[in-house]
PDB file of C-alpha atoms in Angstrom:
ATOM      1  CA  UNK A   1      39.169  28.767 -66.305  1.00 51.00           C
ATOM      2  CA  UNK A   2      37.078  25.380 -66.096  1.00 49.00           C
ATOM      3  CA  UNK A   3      34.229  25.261 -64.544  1.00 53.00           C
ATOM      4  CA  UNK A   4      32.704  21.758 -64.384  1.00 55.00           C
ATOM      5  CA  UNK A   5      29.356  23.078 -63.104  1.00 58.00           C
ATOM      6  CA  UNK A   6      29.128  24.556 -65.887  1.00 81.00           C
ATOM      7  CA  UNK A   7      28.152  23.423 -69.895  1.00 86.00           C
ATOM      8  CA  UNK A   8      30.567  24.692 -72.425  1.00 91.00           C
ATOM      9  CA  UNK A   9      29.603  25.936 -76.026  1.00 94.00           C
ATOM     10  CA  UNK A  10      31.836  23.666 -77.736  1.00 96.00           C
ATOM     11  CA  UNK A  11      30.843  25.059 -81.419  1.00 96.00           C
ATOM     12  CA  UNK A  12      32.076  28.188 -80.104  1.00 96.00           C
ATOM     13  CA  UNK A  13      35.253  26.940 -77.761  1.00 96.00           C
ATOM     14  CA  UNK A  14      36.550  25.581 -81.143  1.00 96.00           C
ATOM     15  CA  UNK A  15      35.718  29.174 -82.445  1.00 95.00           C
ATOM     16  CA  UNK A  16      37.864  30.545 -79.780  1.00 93.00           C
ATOM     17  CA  UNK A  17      39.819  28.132 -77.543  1.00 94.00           C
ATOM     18  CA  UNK A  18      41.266  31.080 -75.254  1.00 90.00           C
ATOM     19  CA  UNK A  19      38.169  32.501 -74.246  1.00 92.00           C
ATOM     20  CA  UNK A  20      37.279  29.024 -72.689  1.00 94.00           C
ATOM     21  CA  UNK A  21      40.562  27.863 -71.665  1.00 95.00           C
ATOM     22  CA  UNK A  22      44.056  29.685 -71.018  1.00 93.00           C
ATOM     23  CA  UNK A  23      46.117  27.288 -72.537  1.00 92.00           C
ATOM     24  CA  UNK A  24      45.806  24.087 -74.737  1.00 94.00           C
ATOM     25  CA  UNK A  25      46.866  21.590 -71.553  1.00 94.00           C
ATOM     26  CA  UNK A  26      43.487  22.775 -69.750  1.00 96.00           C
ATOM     27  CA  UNK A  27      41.327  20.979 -72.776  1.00 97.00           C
ATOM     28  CA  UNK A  28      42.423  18.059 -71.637  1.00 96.00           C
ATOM     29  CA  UNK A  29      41.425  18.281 -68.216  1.00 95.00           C
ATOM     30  CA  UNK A  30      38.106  19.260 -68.870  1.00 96.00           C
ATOM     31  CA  UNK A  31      35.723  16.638 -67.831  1.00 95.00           C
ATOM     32  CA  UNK A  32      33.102  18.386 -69.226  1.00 95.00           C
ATOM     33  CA  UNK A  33      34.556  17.981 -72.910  1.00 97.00           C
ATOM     34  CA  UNK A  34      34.403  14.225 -74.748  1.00 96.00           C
ATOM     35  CA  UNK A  35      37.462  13.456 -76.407  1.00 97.00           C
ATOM     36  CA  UNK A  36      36.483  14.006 -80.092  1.00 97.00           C
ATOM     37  CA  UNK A  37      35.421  17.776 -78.672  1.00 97.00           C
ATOM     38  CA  UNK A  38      38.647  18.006 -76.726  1.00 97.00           C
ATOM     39  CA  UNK A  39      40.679  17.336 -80.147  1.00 97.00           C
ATOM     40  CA  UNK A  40      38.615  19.851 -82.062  1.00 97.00           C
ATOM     41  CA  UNK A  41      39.037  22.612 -79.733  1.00 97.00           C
ATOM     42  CA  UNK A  42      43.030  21.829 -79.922  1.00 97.00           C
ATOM     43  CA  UNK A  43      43.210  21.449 -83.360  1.00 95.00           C
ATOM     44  CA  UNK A  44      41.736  24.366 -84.215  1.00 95.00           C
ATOM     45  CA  UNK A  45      43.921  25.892 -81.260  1.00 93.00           C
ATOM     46  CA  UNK A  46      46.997  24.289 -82.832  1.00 92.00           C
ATOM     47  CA  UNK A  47      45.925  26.189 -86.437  1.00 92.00           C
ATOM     48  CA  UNK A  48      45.182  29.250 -84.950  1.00 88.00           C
ATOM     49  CA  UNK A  49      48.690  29.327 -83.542  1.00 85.00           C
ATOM     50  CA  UNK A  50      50.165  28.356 -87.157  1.00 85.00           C
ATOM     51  CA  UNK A  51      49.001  31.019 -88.265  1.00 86.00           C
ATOM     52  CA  UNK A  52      49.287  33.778 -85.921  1.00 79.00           C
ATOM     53  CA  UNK A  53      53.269  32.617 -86.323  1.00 75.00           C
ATOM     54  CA  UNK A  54      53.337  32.681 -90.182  1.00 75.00           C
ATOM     55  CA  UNK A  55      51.870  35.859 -90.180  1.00 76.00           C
ATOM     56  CA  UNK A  56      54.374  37.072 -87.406  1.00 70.00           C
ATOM     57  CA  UNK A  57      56.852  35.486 -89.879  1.00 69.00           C
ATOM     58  CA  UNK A  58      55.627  38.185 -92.519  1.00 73.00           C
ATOM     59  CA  UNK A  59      56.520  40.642 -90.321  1.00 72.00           C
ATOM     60  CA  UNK A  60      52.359  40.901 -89.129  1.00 66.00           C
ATOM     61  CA  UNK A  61      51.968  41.289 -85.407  1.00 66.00           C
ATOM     62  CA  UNK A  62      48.915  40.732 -84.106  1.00 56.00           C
ATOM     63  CA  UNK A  63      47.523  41.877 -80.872  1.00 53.00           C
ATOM     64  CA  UNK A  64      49.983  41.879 -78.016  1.00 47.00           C
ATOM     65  CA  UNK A  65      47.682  39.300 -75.972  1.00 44.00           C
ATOM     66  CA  UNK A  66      48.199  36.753 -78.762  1.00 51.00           C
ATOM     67  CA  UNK A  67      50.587  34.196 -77.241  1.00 60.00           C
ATOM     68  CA  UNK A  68      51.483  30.927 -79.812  1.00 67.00           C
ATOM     69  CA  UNK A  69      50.315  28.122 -78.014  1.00 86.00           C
ATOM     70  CA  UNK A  70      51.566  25.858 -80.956  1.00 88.00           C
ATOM     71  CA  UNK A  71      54.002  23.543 -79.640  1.00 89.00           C
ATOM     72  CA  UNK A  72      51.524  23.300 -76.616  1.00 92.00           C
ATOM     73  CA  UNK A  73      48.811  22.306 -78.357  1.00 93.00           C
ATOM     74  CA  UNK A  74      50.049  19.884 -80.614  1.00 93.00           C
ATOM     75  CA  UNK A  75      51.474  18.059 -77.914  1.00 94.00           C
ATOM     76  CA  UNK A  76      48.033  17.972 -76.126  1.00 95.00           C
ATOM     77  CA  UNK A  77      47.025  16.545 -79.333  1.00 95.00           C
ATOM     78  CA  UNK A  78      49.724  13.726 -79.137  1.00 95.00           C
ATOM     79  CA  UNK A  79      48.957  13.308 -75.359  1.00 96.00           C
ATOM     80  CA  UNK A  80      45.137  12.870 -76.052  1.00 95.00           C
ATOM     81  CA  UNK A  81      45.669  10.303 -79.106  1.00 88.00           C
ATOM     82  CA  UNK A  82      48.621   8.638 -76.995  1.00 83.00           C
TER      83      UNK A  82
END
């Protein structure tokens, strides 16, 4: 989904990581991204996961295209501050 001819809204990839990437492991290979915006865009990936799963844990499904990316995401985090 990168396209590194391409400039990247990064206000609104944090808004909405998976309409910019389709999956946490892709922000880090985005040249296009410095590493503060890389770990913005997967920390707000890693709490929109947290809470699509504590809602699903409430017995609240969301749409059948959301996919958890949590455990993904949080290790990007690791890998990017490692």
């Amino acid at each position: 989904m990168t396209h590194p001819e391409t400039s990247i809204d990064v206000d609104d990839a944090v808004m909405d990581p998976s309409r910019h990437f389709s999956r946490p492991a892709e922000v880090l290979d985005d040249a296009r991204l410095t590493r503060d915006e890389k770990r913005r865009i997967l920390q707000s990936w890693a709490l929109d996961a947290e809470l699509i799963s504590e809602a699903e844990s409430e017995n609240m499904r969301g749409r059948a295209s959301d996919r958890s990316y949590l455990r993904e995401a949080k290790l990007a985090l690791l890998k990017l501050d490692g």
